[in-house]
GROMACS .gro file of N, CA and C in nm:
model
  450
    1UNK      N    1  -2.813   2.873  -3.982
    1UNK     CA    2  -2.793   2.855  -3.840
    1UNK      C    3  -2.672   2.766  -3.811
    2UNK      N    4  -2.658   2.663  -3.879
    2UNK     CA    5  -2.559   2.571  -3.864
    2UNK      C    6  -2.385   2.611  -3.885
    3UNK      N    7  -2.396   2.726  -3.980
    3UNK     CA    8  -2.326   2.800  -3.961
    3UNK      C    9  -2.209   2.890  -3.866
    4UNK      N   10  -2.314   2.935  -3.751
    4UNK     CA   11  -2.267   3.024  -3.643
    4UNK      C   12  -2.223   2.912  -3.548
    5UNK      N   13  -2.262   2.785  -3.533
    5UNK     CA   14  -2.280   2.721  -3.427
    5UNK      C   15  -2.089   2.642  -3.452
    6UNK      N   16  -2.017   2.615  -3.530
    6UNK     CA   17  -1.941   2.574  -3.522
    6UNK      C   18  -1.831   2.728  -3.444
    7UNK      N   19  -1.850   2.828  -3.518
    7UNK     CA   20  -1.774   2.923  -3.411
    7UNK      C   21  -1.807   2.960  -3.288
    8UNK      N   22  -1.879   2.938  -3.234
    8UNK     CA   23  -1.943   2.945  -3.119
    8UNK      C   24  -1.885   2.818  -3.046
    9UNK      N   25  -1.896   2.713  -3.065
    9UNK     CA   26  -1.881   2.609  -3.002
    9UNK      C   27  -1.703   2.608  -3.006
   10UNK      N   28  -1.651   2.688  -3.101
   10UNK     CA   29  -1.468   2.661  -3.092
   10UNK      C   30  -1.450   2.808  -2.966
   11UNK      N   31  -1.523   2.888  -3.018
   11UNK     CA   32  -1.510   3.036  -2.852
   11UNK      C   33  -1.514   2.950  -2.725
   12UNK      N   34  -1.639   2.862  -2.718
   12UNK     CA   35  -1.634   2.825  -2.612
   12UNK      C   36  -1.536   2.705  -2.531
   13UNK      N   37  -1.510   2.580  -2.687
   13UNK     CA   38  -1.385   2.551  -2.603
   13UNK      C   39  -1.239   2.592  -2.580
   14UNK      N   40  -1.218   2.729  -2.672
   14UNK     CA   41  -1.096   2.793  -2.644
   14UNK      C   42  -1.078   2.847  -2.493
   15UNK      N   43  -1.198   2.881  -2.438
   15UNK     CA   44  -1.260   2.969  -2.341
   15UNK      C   45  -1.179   2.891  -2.190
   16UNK      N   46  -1.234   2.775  -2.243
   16UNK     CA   47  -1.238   2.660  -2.129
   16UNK      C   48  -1.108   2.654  -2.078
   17UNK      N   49  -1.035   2.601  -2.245
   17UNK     CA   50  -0.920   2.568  -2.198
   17UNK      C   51  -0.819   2.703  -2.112
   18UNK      N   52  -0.849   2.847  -2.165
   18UNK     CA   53  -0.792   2.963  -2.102
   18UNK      C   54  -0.790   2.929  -1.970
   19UNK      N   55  -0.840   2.888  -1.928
   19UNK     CA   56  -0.918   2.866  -1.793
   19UNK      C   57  -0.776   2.795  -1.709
   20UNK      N   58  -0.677   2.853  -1.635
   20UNK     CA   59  -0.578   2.791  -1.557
   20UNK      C   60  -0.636   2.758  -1.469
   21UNK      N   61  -0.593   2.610  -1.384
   21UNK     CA   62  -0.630   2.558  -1.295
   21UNK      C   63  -0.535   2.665  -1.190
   22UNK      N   64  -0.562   2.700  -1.092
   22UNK     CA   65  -0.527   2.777  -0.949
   22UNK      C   66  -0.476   2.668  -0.881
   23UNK      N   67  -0.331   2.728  -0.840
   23UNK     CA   68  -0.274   2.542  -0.756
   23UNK      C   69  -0.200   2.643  -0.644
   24UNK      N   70  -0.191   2.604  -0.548
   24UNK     CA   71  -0.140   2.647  -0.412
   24UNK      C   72  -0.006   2.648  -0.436
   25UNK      N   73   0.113   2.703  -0.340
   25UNK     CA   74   0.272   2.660  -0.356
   25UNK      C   75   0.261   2.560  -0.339
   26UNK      N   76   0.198   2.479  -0.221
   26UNK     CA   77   0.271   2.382  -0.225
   26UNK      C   78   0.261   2.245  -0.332
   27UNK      N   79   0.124   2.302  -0.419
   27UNK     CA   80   0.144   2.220  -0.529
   27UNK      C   81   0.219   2.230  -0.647
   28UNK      N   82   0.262   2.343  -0.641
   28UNK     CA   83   0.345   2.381  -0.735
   28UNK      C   84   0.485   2.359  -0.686
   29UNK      N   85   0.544   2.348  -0.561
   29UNK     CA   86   0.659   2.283  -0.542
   29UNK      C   87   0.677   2.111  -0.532
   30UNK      N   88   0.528   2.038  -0.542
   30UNK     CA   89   0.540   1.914  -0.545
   30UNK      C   90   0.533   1.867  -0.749
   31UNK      N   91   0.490   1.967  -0.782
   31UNK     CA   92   0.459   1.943  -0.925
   31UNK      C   93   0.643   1.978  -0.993
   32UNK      N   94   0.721   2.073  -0.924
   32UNK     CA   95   0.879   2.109  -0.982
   32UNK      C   96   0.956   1.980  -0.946
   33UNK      N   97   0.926   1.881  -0.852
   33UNK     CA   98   0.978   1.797  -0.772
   33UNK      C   99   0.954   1.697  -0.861
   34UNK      N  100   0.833   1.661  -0.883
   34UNK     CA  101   0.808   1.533  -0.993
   34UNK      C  102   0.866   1.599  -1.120
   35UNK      N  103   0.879   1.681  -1.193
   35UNK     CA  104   0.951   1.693  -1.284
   35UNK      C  105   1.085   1.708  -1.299
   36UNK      N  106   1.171   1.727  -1.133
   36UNK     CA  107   1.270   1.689  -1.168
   36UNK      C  108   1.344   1.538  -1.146
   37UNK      N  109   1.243   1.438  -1.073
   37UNK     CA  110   1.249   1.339  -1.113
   37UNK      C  111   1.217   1.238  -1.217
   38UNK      N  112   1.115   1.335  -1.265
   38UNK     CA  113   1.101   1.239  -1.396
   38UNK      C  114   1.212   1.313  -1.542
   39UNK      N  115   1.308   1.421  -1.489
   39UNK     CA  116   1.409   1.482  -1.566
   39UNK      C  117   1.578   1.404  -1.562
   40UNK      N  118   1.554   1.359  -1.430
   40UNK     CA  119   1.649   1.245  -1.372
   40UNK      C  120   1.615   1.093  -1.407
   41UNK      N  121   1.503   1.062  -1.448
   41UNK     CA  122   1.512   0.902  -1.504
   41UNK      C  123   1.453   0.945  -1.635
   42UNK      N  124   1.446   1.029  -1.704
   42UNK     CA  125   1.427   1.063  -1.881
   42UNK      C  126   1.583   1.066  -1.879
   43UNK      N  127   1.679   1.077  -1.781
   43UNK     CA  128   1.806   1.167  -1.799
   43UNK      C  129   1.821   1.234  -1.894
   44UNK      N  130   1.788   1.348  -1.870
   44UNK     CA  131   1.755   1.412  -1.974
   44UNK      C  132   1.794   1.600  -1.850
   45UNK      N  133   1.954   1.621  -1.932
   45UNK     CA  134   2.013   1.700  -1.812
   45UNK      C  135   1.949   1.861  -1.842
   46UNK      N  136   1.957   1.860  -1.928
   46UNK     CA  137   1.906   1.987  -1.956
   46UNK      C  138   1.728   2.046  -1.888
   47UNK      N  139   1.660   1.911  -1.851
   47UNK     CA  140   1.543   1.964  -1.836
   47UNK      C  141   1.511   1.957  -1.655
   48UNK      N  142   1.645   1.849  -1.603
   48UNK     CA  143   1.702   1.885  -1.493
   48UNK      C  144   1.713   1.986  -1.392
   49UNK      N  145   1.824   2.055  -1.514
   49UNK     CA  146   1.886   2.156  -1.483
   49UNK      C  147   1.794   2.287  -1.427
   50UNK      N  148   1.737   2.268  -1.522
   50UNK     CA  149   1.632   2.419  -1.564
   50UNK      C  150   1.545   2.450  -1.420
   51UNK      N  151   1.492   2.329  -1.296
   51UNK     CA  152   1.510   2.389  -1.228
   51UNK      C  153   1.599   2.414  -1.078
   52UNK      N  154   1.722   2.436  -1.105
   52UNK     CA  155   1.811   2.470  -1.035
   52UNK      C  156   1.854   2.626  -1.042
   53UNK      N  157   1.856   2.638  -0.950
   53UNK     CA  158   1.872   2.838  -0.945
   53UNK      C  159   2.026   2.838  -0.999
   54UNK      N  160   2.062   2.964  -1.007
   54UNK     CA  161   2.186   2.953  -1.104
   54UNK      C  162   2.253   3.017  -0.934
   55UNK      N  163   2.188   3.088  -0.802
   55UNK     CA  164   2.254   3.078  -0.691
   55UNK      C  165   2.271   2.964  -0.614
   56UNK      N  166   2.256   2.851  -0.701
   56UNK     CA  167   2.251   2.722  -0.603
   56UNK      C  168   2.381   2.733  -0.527
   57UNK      N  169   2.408   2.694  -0.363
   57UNK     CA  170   2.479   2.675  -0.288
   57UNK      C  171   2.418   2.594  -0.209
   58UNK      N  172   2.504   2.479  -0.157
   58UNK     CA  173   2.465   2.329  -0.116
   58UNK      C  174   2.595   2.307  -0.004
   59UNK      N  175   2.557   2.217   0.082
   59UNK     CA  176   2.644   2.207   0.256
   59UNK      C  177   2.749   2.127   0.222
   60UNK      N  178   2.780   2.097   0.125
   60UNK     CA  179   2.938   2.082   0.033
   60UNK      C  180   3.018   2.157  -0.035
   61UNK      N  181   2.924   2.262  -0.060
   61UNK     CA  182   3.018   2.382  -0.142
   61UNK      C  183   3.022   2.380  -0.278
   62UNK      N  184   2.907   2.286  -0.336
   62UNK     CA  185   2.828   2.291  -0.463
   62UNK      C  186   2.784   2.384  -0.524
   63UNK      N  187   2.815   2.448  -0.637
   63UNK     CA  188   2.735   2.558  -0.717
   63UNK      C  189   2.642   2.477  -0.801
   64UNK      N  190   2.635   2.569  -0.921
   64UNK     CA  191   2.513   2.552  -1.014
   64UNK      C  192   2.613   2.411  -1.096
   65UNK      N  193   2.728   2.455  -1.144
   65UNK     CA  194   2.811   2.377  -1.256
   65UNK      C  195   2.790   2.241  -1.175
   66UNK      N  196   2.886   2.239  -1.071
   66UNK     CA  197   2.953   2.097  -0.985
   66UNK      C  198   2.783   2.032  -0.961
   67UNK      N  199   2.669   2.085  -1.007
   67UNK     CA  200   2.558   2.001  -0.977
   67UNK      C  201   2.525   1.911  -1.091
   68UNK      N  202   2.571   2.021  -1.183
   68UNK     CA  203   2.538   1.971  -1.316
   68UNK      C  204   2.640   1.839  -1.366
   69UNK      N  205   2.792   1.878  -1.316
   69UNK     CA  206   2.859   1.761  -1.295
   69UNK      C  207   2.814   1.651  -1.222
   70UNK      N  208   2.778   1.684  -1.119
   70UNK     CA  209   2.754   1.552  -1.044
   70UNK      C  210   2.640   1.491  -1.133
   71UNK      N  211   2.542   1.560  -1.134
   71UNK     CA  212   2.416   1.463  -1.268
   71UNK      C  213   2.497   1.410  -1.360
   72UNK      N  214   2.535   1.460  -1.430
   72UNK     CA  215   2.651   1.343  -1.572
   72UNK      C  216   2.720   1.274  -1.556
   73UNK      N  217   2.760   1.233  -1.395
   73UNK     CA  218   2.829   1.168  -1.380
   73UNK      C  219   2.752   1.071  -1.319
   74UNK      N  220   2.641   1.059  -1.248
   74UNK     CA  221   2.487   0.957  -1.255
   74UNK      C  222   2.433   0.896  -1.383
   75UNK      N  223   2.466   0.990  -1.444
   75UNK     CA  224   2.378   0.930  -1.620
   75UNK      C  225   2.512   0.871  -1.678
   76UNK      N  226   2.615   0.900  -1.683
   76UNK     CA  227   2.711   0.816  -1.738
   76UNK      C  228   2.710   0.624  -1.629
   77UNK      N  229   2.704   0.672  -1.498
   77UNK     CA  230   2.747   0.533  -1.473
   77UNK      C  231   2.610   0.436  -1.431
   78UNK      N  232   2.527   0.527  -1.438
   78UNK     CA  233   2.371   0.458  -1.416
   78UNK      C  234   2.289   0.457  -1.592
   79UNK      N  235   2.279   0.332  -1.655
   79UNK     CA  236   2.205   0.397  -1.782
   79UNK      C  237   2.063   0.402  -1.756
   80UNK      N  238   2.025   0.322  -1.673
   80UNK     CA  239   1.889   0.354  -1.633
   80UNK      C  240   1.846   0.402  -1.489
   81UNK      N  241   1.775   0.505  -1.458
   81UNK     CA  242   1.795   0.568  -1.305
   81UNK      C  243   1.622   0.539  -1.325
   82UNK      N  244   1.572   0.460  -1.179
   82UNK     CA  245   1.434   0.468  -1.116
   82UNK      C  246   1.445   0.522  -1.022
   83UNK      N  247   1.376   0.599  -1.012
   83UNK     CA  248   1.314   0.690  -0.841
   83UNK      C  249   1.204   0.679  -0.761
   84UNK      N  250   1.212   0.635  -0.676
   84UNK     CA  251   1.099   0.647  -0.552
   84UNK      C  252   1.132   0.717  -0.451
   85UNK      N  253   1.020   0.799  -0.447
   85UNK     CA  254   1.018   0.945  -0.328
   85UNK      C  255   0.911   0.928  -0.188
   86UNK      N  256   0.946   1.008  -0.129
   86UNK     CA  257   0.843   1.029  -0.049
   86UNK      C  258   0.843   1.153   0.050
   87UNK      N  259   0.737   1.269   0.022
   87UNK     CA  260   0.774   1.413   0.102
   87UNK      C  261   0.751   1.369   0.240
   88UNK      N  262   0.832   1.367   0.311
   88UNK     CA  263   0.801   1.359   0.481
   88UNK      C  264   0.789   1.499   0.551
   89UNK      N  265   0.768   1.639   0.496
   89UNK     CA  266   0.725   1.766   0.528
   89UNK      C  267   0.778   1.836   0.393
   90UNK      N  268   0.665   1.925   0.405
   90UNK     CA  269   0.673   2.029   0.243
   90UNK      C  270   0.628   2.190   0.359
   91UNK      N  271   0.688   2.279   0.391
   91UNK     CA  272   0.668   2.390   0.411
   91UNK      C  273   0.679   2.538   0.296
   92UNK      N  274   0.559   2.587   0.315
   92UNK     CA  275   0.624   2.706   0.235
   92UNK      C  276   0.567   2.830   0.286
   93UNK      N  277   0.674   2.950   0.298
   93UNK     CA  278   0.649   3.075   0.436
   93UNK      C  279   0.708   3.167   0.299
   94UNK      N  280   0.677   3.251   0.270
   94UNK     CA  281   0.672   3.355   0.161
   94UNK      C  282   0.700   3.315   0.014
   95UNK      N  283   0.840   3.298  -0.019
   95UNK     CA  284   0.843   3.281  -0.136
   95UNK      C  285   0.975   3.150  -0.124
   96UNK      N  286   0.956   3.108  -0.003
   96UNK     CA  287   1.043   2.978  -0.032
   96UNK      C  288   0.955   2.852   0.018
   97UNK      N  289   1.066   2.755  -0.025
   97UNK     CA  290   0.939   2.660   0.020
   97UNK      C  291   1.108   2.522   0.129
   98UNK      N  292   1.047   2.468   0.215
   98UNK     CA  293   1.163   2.394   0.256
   98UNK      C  294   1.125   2.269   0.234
   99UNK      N  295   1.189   2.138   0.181
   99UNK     CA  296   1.094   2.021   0.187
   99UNK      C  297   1.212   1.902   0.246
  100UNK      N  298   1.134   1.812   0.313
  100UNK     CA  299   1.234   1.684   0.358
  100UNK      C  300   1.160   1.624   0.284
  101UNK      N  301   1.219   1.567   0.216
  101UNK     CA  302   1.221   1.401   0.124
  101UNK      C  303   1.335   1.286   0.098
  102UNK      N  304   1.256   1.180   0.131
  102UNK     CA  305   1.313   1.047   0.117
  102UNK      C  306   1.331   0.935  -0.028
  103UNK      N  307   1.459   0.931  -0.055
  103UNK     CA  308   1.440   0.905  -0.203
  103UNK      C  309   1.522   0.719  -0.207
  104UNK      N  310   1.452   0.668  -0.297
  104UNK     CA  311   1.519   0.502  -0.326
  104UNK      C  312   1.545   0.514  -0.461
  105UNK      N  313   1.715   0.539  -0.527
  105UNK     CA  314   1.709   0.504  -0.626
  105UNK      C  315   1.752   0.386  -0.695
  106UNK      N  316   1.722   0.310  -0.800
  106UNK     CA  317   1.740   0.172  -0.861
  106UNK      C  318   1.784   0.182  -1.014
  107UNK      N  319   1.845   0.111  -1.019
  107UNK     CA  320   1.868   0.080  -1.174
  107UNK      C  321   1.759  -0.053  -1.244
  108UNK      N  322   1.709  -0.112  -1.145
  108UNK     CA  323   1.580  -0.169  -1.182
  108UNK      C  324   1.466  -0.103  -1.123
  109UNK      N  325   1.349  -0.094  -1.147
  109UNK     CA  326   1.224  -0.033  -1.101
  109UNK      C  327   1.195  -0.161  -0.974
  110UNK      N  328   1.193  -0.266  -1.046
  110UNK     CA  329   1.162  -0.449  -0.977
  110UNK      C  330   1.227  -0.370  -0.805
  111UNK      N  331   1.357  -0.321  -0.783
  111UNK     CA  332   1.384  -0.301  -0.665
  111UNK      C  333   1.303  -0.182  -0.589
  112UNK      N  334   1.230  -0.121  -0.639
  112UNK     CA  335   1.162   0.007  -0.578
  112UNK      C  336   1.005  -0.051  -0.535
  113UNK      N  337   0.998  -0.173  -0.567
  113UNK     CA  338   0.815  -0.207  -0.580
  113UNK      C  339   0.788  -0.206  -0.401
  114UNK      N  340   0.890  -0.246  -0.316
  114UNK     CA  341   0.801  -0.274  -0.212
  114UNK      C  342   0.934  -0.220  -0.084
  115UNK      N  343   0.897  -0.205   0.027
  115UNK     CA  344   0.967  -0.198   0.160
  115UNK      C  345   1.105  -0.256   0.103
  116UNK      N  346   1.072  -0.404   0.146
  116UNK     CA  347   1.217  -0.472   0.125
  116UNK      C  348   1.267  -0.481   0.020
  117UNK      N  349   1.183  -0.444  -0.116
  117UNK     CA  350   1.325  -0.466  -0.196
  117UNK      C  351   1.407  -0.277  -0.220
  118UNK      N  352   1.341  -0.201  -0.178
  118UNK     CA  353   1.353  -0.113  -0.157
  118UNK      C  354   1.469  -0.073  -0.036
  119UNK      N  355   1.506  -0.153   0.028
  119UNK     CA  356   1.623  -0.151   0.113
  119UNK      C  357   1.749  -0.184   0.056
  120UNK      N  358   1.717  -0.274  -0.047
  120UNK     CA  359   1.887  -0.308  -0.150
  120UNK      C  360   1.892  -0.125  -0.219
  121UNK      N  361   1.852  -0.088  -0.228
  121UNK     CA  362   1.818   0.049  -0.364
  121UNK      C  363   1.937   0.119  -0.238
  122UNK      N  364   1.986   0.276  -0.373
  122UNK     CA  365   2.063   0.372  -0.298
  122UNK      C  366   1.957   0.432  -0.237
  123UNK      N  367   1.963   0.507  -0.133
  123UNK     CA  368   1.842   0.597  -0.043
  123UNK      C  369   1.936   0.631   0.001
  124UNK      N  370   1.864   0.782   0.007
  124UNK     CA  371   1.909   0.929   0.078
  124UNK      C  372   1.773   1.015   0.107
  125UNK      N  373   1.816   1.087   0.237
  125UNK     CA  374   1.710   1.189   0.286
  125UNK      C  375   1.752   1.336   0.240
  126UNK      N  376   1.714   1.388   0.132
  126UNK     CA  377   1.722   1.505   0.150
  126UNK      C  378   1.609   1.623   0.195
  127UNK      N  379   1.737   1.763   0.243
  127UNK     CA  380   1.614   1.844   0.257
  127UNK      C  381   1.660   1.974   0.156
  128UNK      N  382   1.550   2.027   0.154
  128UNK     CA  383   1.611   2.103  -0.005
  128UNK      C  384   1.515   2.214  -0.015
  129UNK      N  385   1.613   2.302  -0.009
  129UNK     CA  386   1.514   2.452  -0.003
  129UNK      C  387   1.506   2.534  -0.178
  130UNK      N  388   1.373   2.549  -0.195
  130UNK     CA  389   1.316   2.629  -0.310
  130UNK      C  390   1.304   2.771  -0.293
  131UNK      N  391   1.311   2.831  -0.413
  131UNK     CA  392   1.277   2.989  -0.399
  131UNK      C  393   1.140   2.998  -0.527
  132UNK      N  394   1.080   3.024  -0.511
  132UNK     CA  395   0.998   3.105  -0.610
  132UNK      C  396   1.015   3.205  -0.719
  133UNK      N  397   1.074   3.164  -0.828
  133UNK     CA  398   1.107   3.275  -0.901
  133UNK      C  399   1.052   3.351  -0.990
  134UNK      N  400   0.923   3.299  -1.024
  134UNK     CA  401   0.757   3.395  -1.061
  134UNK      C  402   0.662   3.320  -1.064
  135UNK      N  403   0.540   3.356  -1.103
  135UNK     CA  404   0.418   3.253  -1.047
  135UNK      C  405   0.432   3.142  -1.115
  136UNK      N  406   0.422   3.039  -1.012
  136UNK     CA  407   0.412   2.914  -1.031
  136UNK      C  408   0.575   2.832  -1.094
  137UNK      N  409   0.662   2.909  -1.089
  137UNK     CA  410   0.781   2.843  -1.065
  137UNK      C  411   0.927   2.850  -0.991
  138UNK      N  412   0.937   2.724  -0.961
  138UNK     CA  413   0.997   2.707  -0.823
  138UNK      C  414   1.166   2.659  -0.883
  139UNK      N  415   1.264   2.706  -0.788
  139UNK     CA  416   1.375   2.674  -0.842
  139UNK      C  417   1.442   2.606  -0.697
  140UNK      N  418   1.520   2.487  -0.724
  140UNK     CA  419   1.611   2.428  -0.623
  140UNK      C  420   1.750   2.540  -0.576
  141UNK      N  421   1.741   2.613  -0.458
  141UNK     CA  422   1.816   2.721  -0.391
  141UNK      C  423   1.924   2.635  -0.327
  142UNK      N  424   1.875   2.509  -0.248
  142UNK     CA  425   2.001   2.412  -0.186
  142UNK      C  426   1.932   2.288  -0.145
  143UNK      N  427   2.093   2.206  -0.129
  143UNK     CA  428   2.004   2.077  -0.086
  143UNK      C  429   2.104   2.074   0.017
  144UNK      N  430   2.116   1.981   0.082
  144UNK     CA  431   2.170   1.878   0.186
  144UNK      C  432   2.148   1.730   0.184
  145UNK      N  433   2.197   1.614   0.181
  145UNK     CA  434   2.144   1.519   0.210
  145UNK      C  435   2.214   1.424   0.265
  146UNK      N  436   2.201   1.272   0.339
  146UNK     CA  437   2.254   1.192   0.407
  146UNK      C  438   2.201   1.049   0.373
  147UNK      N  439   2.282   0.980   0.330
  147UNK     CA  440   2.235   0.784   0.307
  147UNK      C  441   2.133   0.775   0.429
  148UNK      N  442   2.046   0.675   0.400
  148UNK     CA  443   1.949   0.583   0.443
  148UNK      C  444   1.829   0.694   0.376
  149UNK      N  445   1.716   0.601   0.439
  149UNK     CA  446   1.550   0.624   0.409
  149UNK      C  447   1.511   0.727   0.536
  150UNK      N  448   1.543   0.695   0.666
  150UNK     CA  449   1.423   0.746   0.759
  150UNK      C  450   1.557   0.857   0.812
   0.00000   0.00000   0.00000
């Protein structure tokens, strides 16, 4: 008996794990978002990159490359990048998603802990439109953004 019971018991937790959690867009565009901030303070460009659409066009006249420039040129003069976010609207109407977010970045974390020290930090509002490019992943289509928080 003791036998059957170890394959049985590995069916069933293989079973489990098969088991995908079901996440809405808009968690799946808040889940592409934290990974590309935590791809921006790993600096780590390549994992960045990956999600940026290769049609990226941005209200400067930014492609895919000049984005990728502009990141290396953050990781060269920042060696350590902290981020604090905050979505102030996440929409998503077929297969895009539009989001406004407010970002504080620091080269110490110590400046991101609260309101005020969070006012010395760089901050920018961007808004930044996603496309859906198969289930459950989302690619940066464009951004826009402008200095301050609110």
């Amino acid at each position: 008996m003791k036998n059957y019971l170890l394959p049985i018991l590995f069916c069933i937790v293989l079973s489990a794990c098969s088991e995908s959690t079901v996440t809405t867009p808009e968690e799946q565009v808040k889940q592409t978002l934290e990974a590309i901030e935590l791809a921006a303070e790993a600096r780590s460009l390549k994992d960045f990159m990956q999600h940026i659409s290769d049609d990226y066009a941005d209200h400067q006249g930014n492609d895919k490359q000049a984005i990728r420039r502009l990141v290396q040129l953050q990781y060269i003069r920042n060696q350590k990048i902290h981020i604090f976010s905050t979505i102030r609207s996440l929409e998503v109407q077929d297969q895009i998603a539009t989001v406004e977010l407010s970002t504080a970045m620091a080269a110490r974390e110590a400046d991101l802990l609260d309101e005020s020290t969070r006012l010395r930090a760089d901050t920018h509002r961007f808004s930044i439109v996603l496309r859906e490019d198969d289930e459950a992943s989302w690619l940066v289509e464009s951004v826009s953004w402008q200095r301050g928080w609110e």
